[in-house]
Short mmCIF file of C-alpha atoms and ligand atoms in Angstrom, two decimals:
data_model
loop_
_atom_site.label_atom_id
_atom_site.label_comp_id
_atom_site.label_asym_id
_atom_site.label_seq_id
_atom_site.Cartn_x
_atom_site.Cartn_y
_atom_site.Cartn_z
CA MET F 1 -7.72 2.34 -17.70
CA ALA F 2 -6.47 4.14 -14.65
CA ALA F 3 -7.73 7.59 -13.74
CA THR F 4 -5.19 9.89 -12.13
CA ALA F 5 -5.92 10.57 -8.51
CA SER F 6 -6.49 14.26 -9.13
CA SER F 7 -8.63 13.67 -12.17
CA LEU F 8 -10.55 11.14 -10.16
CA ALA F 9 -11.27 13.87 -7.66
CA SER F 10 -12.49 16.15 -10.41
CA GLN F 11 -14.49 13.56 -12.26
CA PHE F 12 -16.30 12.62 -9.11
CA SER F 13 -17.72 16.13 -9.11
CA GLY F 14 -21.34 15.77 -8.16
CA LEU F 15 -20.65 12.72 -6.11
CA ARG F 16 -20.25 12.45 -2.39
CA ARG F 17 -17.69 9.82 -1.83
CA GLU F 18 -14.74 8.64 0.09
CA VAL F 19 -11.88 6.70 -1.38
CA LEU F 20 -10.06 4.27 0.76
CA SER F 21 -6.92 2.92 -0.74
CA ARG F 22 -4.71 0.04 0.27
CA GLU F 23 -1.27 -0.57 -1.04
CA ALA F 24 -0.45 -3.45 -3.29
CA ALA F 25 2.78 -4.43 -1.57
CA PRO F 26 2.28 -7.03 1.15
CA SER F 27 3.80 -4.90 3.89
CA THR F 28 1.62 -1.82 3.71
CA ALA F 29 -1.83 -0.53 2.89
CA LEU F 30 -3.51 2.82 2.77
CA PHE F 31 -6.99 4.19 3.40
CA VAL F 32 -7.67 7.14 1.09
CA ARG F 33 -10.97 8.82 1.16
CA SER F 34 -12.29 11.80 -0.79
CA VAL F 35 -15.67 13.33 -0.24
CA ARG F 36 -17.45 15.68 -2.59
CA SER F 37 -20.74 17.38 -2.99
CA ARG F 38 -24.00 15.62 -3.54
CA ILE F 39 -24.77 12.94 -6.01
CA ARG F 40 -27.25 13.18 -8.85
CA LEU F 41 -28.61 9.79 -9.62
CA PRO F 42 -28.52 8.77 -13.26
CA ALA F 43 -31.93 8.31 -14.82
CA SER F 44 -30.91 4.76 -15.61
CA CYS F 45 -30.67 3.78 -11.94
CA ARG F 46 -32.22 0.40 -11.39
CA PRO F 47 -34.52 0.11 -8.40
CA PRO F 48 -32.82 -1.49 -5.40
CA ARG F 49 -33.21 -5.23 -5.32
CA GLY F 50 -34.22 -6.06 -1.76
CA VAL F 51 -31.94 -8.56 -0.15
CA VAL F 52 -29.45 -10.34 -2.29
CA ALA F 53 -25.78 -11.14 -2.61
CA MET F 54 -23.22 -8.40 -3.05
CA ALA F 55 -23.13 -6.68 -6.42
CA GLY F 56 -19.45 -6.09 -5.82
CA THR F 57 -17.05 -8.99 -5.79
CA GLY F 58 -14.76 -7.56 -3.12
CA LYS F 59 -14.71 -8.74 0.47
CA PHE F 60 -16.95 -6.98 3.00
CA PHE F 61 -15.02 -4.10 4.56
CA VAL F 62 -15.61 -2.31 7.88
CA GLY F 63 -13.49 0.63 8.98
CA GLY F 64 -13.63 2.32 12.37
CA ASN F 65 -12.63 5.97 12.44
CA TRP F 66 -11.79 6.94 16.00
CA LYS F 67 -11.23 10.57 14.95
CA CYS F 68 -9.78 12.84 17.66
CA ASN F 69 -11.09 10.69 20.51
CA GLY F 70 -9.51 8.66 23.26
CA THR F 71 -6.89 8.62 25.95
CA ARG F 72 -4.29 5.99 26.76
CA ASP F 73 -6.74 4.42 29.22
CA SER F 74 -9.84 4.47 27.06
CA ILE F 75 -7.89 3.09 24.11
CA THR F 76 -6.48 0.29 26.26
CA LYS F 77 -10.06 -0.67 27.11
CA LEU F 78 -11.26 -0.39 23.50
CA VAL F 79 -8.40 -2.56 22.25
CA ALA F 80 -9.12 -5.16 24.95
CA ASP F 81 -12.77 -5.26 23.88
CA LEU F 82 -11.81 -5.64 20.23
CA ASN F 83 -9.37 -8.40 21.08
CA ASP F 84 -12.13 -10.25 22.92
CA ALA F 85 -14.67 -9.84 20.14
CA LYS F 86 -15.56 -12.72 17.86
CA LEU F 87 -15.36 -11.36 14.33
CA GLU F 88 -16.61 -13.09 11.22
CA THR F 89 -13.65 -14.17 9.13
CA ASP F 90 -14.74 -12.94 5.73
CA VAL F 91 -14.56 -9.23 6.55
CA ASP F 92 -11.64 -6.83 6.22
CA VAL F 93 -11.58 -4.91 9.50
CA VAL F 94 -9.56 -1.72 9.94
CA VAL F 95 -9.40 0.86 12.73
CA ALA F 96 -8.00 4.38 12.55
CA PRO F 97 -6.75 5.65 15.92
CA PRO F 98 -5.38 9.17 16.38
CA TYR F 99 -1.72 9.34 15.26
CA ILE F 100 -0.26 9.47 18.72
CA TYR F 101 -1.93 6.22 19.77
CA ILE F 102 -1.18 4.22 16.64
CA ASP F 103 1.89 2.63 18.12
CA GLN F 104 0.07 1.72 21.35
CA VAL F 105 -2.70 0.12 19.30
CA LYS F 106 -0.27 -1.62 17.00
CA GLN F 107 1.49 -3.18 20.00
CA SER F 108 -1.68 -4.41 21.65
CA LEU F 109 -4.36 -5.05 19.02
CA THR F 110 -4.90 -8.44 17.44
CA ASP F 111 -3.41 -8.86 13.95
CA ARG F 112 -6.91 -9.70 12.77
CA ILE F 113 -7.60 -5.98 12.65
CA GLU F 114 -5.47 -3.72 10.49
CA ILE F 115 -4.50 -0.19 11.37
CA SER F 116 -5.07 3.02 9.49
CA ALA F 117 -4.02 6.61 9.93
CA GLN F 118 -6.61 9.35 9.57
CA ASN F 119 -4.53 11.53 7.24
CA SER F 120 -1.13 11.79 5.54
CA TRP F 121 1.04 14.42 3.88
CA ILE F 122 0.95 14.90 0.10
CA GLY F 123 4.53 13.82 -0.46
CA LYS F 124 7.79 12.83 1.11
CA GLY F 125 8.41 14.15 4.60
CA GLY F 126 10.60 17.16 5.36
CA ALA F 127 10.02 20.70 6.54
CA PHE F 128 6.25 20.40 6.94
CA THR F 129 5.48 21.22 10.54
CA GLY F 130 2.71 19.15 12.03
CA GLU F 131 2.44 16.74 9.12
CA ILE F 132 3.00 12.97 9.00
CA SER F 133 4.40 11.28 5.91
CA VAL F 134 3.25 8.08 4.27
CA GLU F 135 6.73 6.66 4.82
CA GLN F 136 6.39 7.27 8.56
CA LEU F 137 3.01 5.59 8.62
CA VAL F 138 4.38 2.57 6.81
CA ASP F 139 7.36 2.57 9.17
CA ILE F 140 5.12 2.18 12.23
CA GLY F 141 3.01 -0.53 10.63
CA CYS F 142 0.00 1.38 9.29
CA LYS F 143 -1.68 -0.43 6.46
CA TRP F 144 -4.16 2.24 5.48
CA VAL F 145 -4.67 5.97 5.48
CA ILE F 146 -7.96 7.87 5.35
CA LEU F 147 -7.93 10.86 3.03
CA GLY F 148 -10.59 13.39 2.20
CA HIS F 149 -12.98 12.90 5.08
CA SER F 150 -15.69 15.53 5.03
CA GLU F 151 -14.46 16.85 8.37
CA ARG F 152 -11.09 17.61 6.81
CA ARG F 153 -12.80 19.20 3.84
CA HIS F 154 -15.29 21.30 5.71
CA ILE F 155 -13.40 22.15 8.87
CA ILE F 156 -9.78 22.15 7.71
CA GLY F 157 -10.52 23.31 4.15
CA GLU F 158 -8.90 20.54 2.10
CA ASP F 159 -10.00 20.49 -1.54
CA ASP F 160 -10.10 17.87 -4.28
CA GLN F 161 -6.75 18.83 -5.76
CA PHE F 162 -4.95 18.55 -2.43
CA ILE F 163 -6.65 15.27 -1.61
CA GLY F 164 -5.89 13.96 -5.09
CA LYS F 165 -2.19 14.67 -4.53
CA LYS F 166 -2.27 12.81 -1.25
CA ALA F 167 -3.97 9.81 -2.81
CA ALA F 168 -1.47 9.72 -5.65
CA TYR F 169 1.49 9.90 -3.31
CA ALA F 170 0.11 7.28 -0.95
CA LEU F 171 -0.53 4.92 -3.83
CA SER F 172 2.88 5.59 -5.30
CA GLN F 173 4.46 4.43 -2.10
CA ASN F 174 2.52 1.22 -2.25
CA LEU F 175 3.47 0.50 -5.76
CA LYS F 176 7.02 1.77 -5.44
CA MET F 177 6.80 2.82 -9.11
CA LYS F 178 7.40 6.44 -9.83
CA ALA F 179 5.62 6.25 -13.16
CA PHE F 180 2.40 5.52 -11.32
CA ALA F 181 2.87 8.25 -8.77
CA ASP F 182 -0.16 10.20 -9.96
CA SER F 183 -2.35 7.27 -10.84
CA ILE F 184 -4.81 4.97 -9.23
CA SER F 185 -3.46 2.05 -11.14
CA ASN F 186 -4.58 -0.72 -8.88
CA TRP F 187 -8.24 -0.48 -8.06
CA THR F 188 -8.17 -3.67 -6.05
CA ASP F 189 -6.58 -1.54 -3.35
CA VAL F 190 -9.21 1.17 -3.39
CA VAL F 191 -12.39 1.31 -1.37
CA ILE F 192 -14.95 4.04 -1.98
CA ALA F 193 -17.15 5.14 0.87
CA TYR F 194 -20.33 7.13 0.50
CA GLU F 195 -21.24 9.29 3.47
CA PRO F 196 -24.10 11.76 3.41
CA VAL F 197 -22.89 14.76 5.39
CA TRP F 198 -26.20 15.05 7.19
CA ALA F 199 -25.74 11.54 8.52
CA ILE F 200 -22.22 11.89 9.91
CA GLY F 201 -22.28 12.00 13.68
CA THR F 202 -25.92 13.08 13.77
CA GLY F 203 -27.69 9.83 14.59
CA LYS F 204 -29.66 10.22 11.34
CA VAL F 205 -28.84 7.27 9.14
CA ALA F 206 -29.71 6.98 5.46
CA THR F 207 -32.40 4.44 4.76
CA PRO F 208 -31.10 1.23 3.22
CA GLN F 209 -32.87 2.21 -0.01
CA GLN F 210 -31.31 5.68 -0.09
CA ALA F 211 -27.86 4.26 0.50
CA GLN F 212 -28.37 1.53 -2.08
CA GLU F 213 -29.38 4.05 -4.73
CA VAL F 214 -26.26 6.12 -4.25
CA HIS F 215 -23.98 3.09 -4.08
CA LEU F 216 -25.44 1.86 -7.30
CA ALA F 217 -24.86 5.25 -8.90
CA VAL F 218 -21.23 5.22 -7.77
CA ARG F 219 -20.80 1.73 -9.17
CA ASP F 220 -22.34 2.86 -12.46
CA TRP F 221 -19.94 5.80 -12.50
CA LEU F 222 -17.02 3.43 -12.14
CA LYS F 223 -18.39 1.26 -14.89
CA LYS F 224 -18.63 4.17 -17.30
CA ASN F 225 -15.45 5.94 -16.31
CA VAL F 226 -13.07 3.14 -15.39
CA SER F 227 -14.23 -0.37 -16.31
CA ALA F 228 -16.91 -2.94 -15.62
CA GLU F 229 -14.37 -5.07 -13.83
CA VAL F 230 -13.35 -2.26 -11.50
CA ALA F 231 -16.99 -1.38 -10.91
CA SER F 232 -17.65 -4.92 -9.83
CA SER F 233 -14.60 -5.45 -7.67
CA THR F 234 -14.30 -2.09 -5.90
CA ARG F 235 -15.78 -2.04 -2.43
CA ILE F 236 -18.32 0.75 -1.94
CA ILE F 237 -19.07 1.22 1.72
CA TYR F 238 -21.60 3.37 3.57
CA GLY F 239 -20.84 5.76 6.42
CA GLY F 240 -23.05 8.00 8.53
CA SER F 241 -24.50 7.04 11.92
CA VAL F 242 -24.08 3.31 11.37
CA ASN F 243 -24.62 1.43 14.61
CA GLY F 244 -25.34 -2.02 15.95
CA ASN F 245 -29.06 -1.60 15.35
CA ASN F 246 -29.09 -0.44 11.75
CA SER F 247 -26.06 -2.17 10.21
CA SER F 248 -27.76 -5.42 9.42
CA GLU F 249 -30.54 -3.89 7.28
CA LEU F 250 -28.02 -1.73 5.46
CA ALA F 251 -25.72 -4.69 4.88
CA LYS F 252 -28.47 -6.55 3.06
CA GLN F 253 -28.39 -4.05 0.23
CA GLU F 254 -26.83 -5.36 -2.90
CA ASP F 255 -24.35 -2.54 -3.51
CA ILE F 256 -23.33 -1.94 0.11
CA ASP F 257 -20.00 -3.68 0.60
CA GLY F 258 -19.35 -2.60 4.17
CA PHE F 259 -19.22 0.44 6.44
CA LEU F 260 -17.18 3.35 7.61
CA VAL F 261 -18.06 3.86 11.25
CA GLY F 262 -17.33 6.85 13.49
CA GLY F 263 -19.01 7.04 16.90
CA ALA F 264 -19.99 3.39 17.16
CA SER F 265 -16.42 2.29 16.46
CA LEU F 266 -15.45 3.61 19.90
CA LYS F 267 -17.43 0.81 21.52
CA GLY F 268 -15.76 -2.55 20.90
CA PRO F 269 -18.79 -4.83 21.29
CA GLU F 270 -20.98 -2.62 19.10
CA PHE F 271 -18.28 -2.34 16.45
CA ALA F 272 -18.11 -6.15 16.42
CA VAL F 273 -21.87 -6.31 15.80
CA ILE F 274 -21.41 -4.01 12.81
CA VAL F 275 -18.55 -6.11 11.46
CA ASN F 276 -20.63 -9.25 11.89
CA SER F 277 -23.57 -7.77 10.02
CA VAL F 278 -21.92 -9.40 7.02
CA THR F 279 -23.96 -12.44 8.06
CA SER F 280 -27.14 -10.60 6.95
CA LYS F 281 -25.71 -10.55 3.47
CA LYS F 282 -24.99 -14.25 3.60
CA VAL F 283 -28.46 -15.09 4.87
CA ALA F 284 -30.03 -12.80 2.30
CA ALA F 285 -28.04 -14.42 -0.47
C1 LIG J 1 -17.58 9.32 9.88
O1 LIG J 1 -17.17 10.32 10.43
O2 LIG J 1 -16.98 8.89 8.88
C2 LIG J 1 -18.76 8.68 10.40
C3 LIG J 1 -19.37 7.82 9.64
O3 LIG J 1 -19.16 9.02 11.64
P1 LIG J 1 -20.47 8.47 12.43
O4 LIG J 1 -20.48 6.98 12.26
O5 LIG J 1 -20.26 8.89 13.84
O6 LIG J 1 -21.63 9.10 11.79
#
């Protein structure tokens, strides 16, 4: 069953989450993320199982959100560092530069790393001053879009309904099927990220156990509300002060399928360490 994007936003009430969505068509992909209030863990939560293989069946995923940072020069350096980095092959790696540098990054960054925007408009472009449409993002080679980041919720004032519309439109462009315009019909192209607000940009990271508990609760929610298959295959990633020192312990957790990284994604070598923390999962398995 497919939940509509807006109903997804409502049903996740009580959850803090981000949804990252990638299009099904080979040419494009979208990051969509939606963050809500705090999660209440179901009584049935199993205790975290130390270090084991991934509970999810999706590939490890690491996204770097550059936010409103960078200049032409600093981005040239960051791209050069990323191009030099040795990245494990079995990880989906995505970076989200500010809009105005996307083209520069697209022209210079290795194809190994895909590119995301940090936001998109709720529908087709037109008389919407200051907005960027999904079609424009696809046109310049963006594969993902981030929607519903807590900074857009808390600072800009975006709500679930608005974010749900954006997710639906972004997904509709991927699928090119109008009938699915308001649906998340292909969960293989959706990544959910959990980010405790208190951990974003603060240097205070959730403990691996805390993160695991919430990831497990999100997976259980998917199981109950969508399907067991979707619960298993959807990547659930952690964000909030992830860095090169803490990523490996977090990565060992069964239900952590990757990371959404802010500050540390601005340093190429450190971002590479985070990407390569997938090896902790392999060793643990
Ligand atoms: C974020 O903003 O999504 C984020 C995780 O930031 P940081 O890594 O800097 O906490």
